[in-house]
């Protein structure tokens, strides 16, 4: 019997589960990170303390979040999703904050001078100008998340990691490839999609300014 | 139209605005001038509430502005800053439409306003309206900056050194345009500068400030006739001096690091030299160092061969001027000839340097405005 | 948990960084010197980092079998991006006037590279090495899955035996290691950067 007849269905399910973990946690992480980033950029004096702390936290590998949440929440998808979401927050938060802070004062002053409210200034001037940086953060988060989602299998929650783990444990090259190649492809496709998103989101007038 | 009553502002212990009192009538073009740091910007920003004074009252159109919603206030006051501040993520039309859009003008109306305003400064709507600010030159950008401030027909326009970052030529053109706009539209304009020429040209009234106080508020004629302090007299004197380009000569404007080669230089070396310095022509010297002419990369291409020496190519007789020639005559030559530069020659016909349009603009800026900062 | 595991982890990180520099620096220089291969080189190292870490290790294990060699190879491939990228960008952004001066003095390309351009680009290159080091400290936890040991082993064990102490001590060691490397290398770079015009960021 060929490999695909034996594993085909399981592989497709695993791919779907993996993708589901990645998309949900990146979306959740993105929303939280964007809000926190905006909030922090309004109070740069606190951000000076918070940001370095965050980059220390960022050195914690994703496996630790999964491991600890596993001990408290047990073997449910929410464990993986919330752990990955927490991990997805950091790069986006950092890039949102620095992106917003890098917006030149003159644009903000001009916006005020034109009678824009703070919310209008944020939405129509600051966020569009920070969008290249924010998207870069989103891309990093997504790639990391695909990578760490492999660990879901470690606590028995499926995804493509299952193939890799079992493959390594049982010395089965085919299984390793069956997990590794689709997860690599997923990461590459998602990052290409984000490049497409970048074209759509980043305003034309600032595209040359990377 | 605008009235300051005992307005004070401090940062820490330093007094920035020291009990300011003045009145600006509707339709007046008022220029705030004074040395750097004297509080011009602070005064201006107090008017649209970008800065809040510590004490005193400011009235705009009879209303005390601390009682007015700042967003509403600012929509009735145009604002132009030195850094221009066009939103890079919006097209020219969107930039001009920023305030009208918020005042709920409809799309057609905004388009018409944009078109009309752009016409007033001779910029084609078709060509520029859908471009982004980064695609425009500095002068064009600031024209749009001014138009953006005018778009919702605010009765008052504030301008903070709007032309300070522009080269002298563009600056002069924009000054003319703003004077015309003022004549046509009858706005009340408060304009900050540190350039007395600009003030004298544009103002109905000049407000001279020093250390957060008004030293003199007067018409240009009055201020010229009776400057109220030595500092004002000094400002006037410098500007008068600067305006007098008549006794400047070509020597004052030339750029001395011109690349020149002897006729016996090989053509290959010459093309290398041009590539290395990113230039498309070389000044050619005779054996005795005297000027022979100019060879361009085109001439070399036409010549076809890269072997041999540069002297084999007949040099182009570029316009020249004598080093003691009046600068204005050199400029006129430069502009009427169509050549890219004037070659300036010493008395013995050796090469002193060249005057390009850029070196001229930089030198002008240095001479006219350099020491006024 | 004992010190030998920390040392094992440090060993993995050190070997990785050394080999990534040995491999990455020349690749960065190549990208700088040869515009024809620039795009493909920069794109390849970016692609490598896009592949999930464990997938990459899985692929290498097929070729090399389990063990430290596999781990180090995988981590080296993973850390090429910041080093190659920063080497290239650092060299590109050396002031063109300085490069001309070197040419003008008749230095050969190799001479210029070694005595002028690399020294000036070094703070930037070193920043790439720092980023690679700090990232490697974290990614090296995967080592344990392919028989490479290190702090990942402690954390995995903690999770498997539901031992919070073990997880925390593994994680904290890891964080301290990452922060120490970061701070130390930023400090070194500041000292190195004095006197060169290319500031690191
Ligand atoms: N936010 C601030 N904090 C402290 N000092 C300030 C601030 N803004 C302006 N100043 C000081 O106030 C003085 C007046 O500034 P400004 O009105 O900008 O002068 P100018 O006449 O050059 O426009 C300057 O000495 C400046 O240093
Ligand atoms: Mg000012």
PDB file of N, CA, C and O and ligand atoms in Angstrom, chain B residues 37 40-42 160-161 192, ligand 2:
ATOM      1  N   UNK B  37      13.871  81.629  18.391  1.00  0.00           N
ATOM      2  CA  UNK B  37      13.584  81.367  19.794  1.00  0.00           C
ATOM      3  C   UNK B  37      12.853  82.490  20.516  1.00  0.00           C
ATOM      4  O   UNK B  37      12.652  82.415  21.727  1.00  0.00           O
ATOM      5  N   UNK B  40       7.868  83.214  18.247  1.00  0.00           N
ATOM      6  CA  UNK B  40       6.942  83.387  17.113  1.00  0.00           C
ATOM      7  C   UNK B  40       6.033  82.175  16.949  1.00  0.00           C
ATOM      8  O   UNK B  40       4.817  82.305  16.860  1.00  0.00           O
ATOM      9  N   UNK B  41       6.674  81.002  16.916  1.00  0.00           N
ATOM     10  CA  UNK B  41       5.888  79.777  16.735  1.00  0.00           C
ATOM     11  C   UNK B  41       4.900  79.584  17.877  1.00  0.00           C
ATOM     12  O   UNK B  41       3.750  79.201  17.668  1.00  0.00           O
ATOM     13  N   UNK B  42       5.366  79.849  19.081  1.00  0.00           N
ATOM     14  CA  UNK B  42       4.497  79.700  20.243  1.00  0.00           C
ATOM     15  C   UNK B  42       3.277  80.612  20.121  1.00  0.00           C
ATOM     16  O   UNK B  42       2.145  80.199  20.394  1.00  0.00           O
ATOM     17  N   UNK B 160       3.694  79.109   9.403  1.00  0.00           N
ATOM     18  CA  UNK B 160       4.925  79.146  10.192  1.00  0.00           C
ATOM     19  C   UNK B 160       6.131  78.900   9.292  1.00  0.00           C
ATOM     20  O   UNK B 160       6.392  77.765   8.907  1.00  0.00           O
ATOM     21  N   UNK B 161       6.827  79.941   8.955  1.00  0.00           N
ATOM     22  CA  UNK B 161       7.975  79.864   8.035  1.00  0.00           C
ATOM     23  C   UNK B 161       7.713  78.924   6.873  1.00  0.00           C
ATOM     24  O   UNK B 161       8.479  77.996   6.619  1.00  0.00           O
ATOM     25  N   UNK B 192       4.734  83.696   9.932  1.00  0.00           N
ATOM     26  CA  UNK B 192       5.974  83.792  10.698  1.00  0.00           C
ATOM     27  C   UNK B 192       7.169  83.680   9.760  1.00  0.00           C
ATOM     28  O   UNK B 192       7.177  82.867   8.837  1.00  0.00           O
TER      29      UNK B 192
HETATM   30 MG1  LIG D   2       9.611  78.802  14.986  1.00  0.00          MG
END
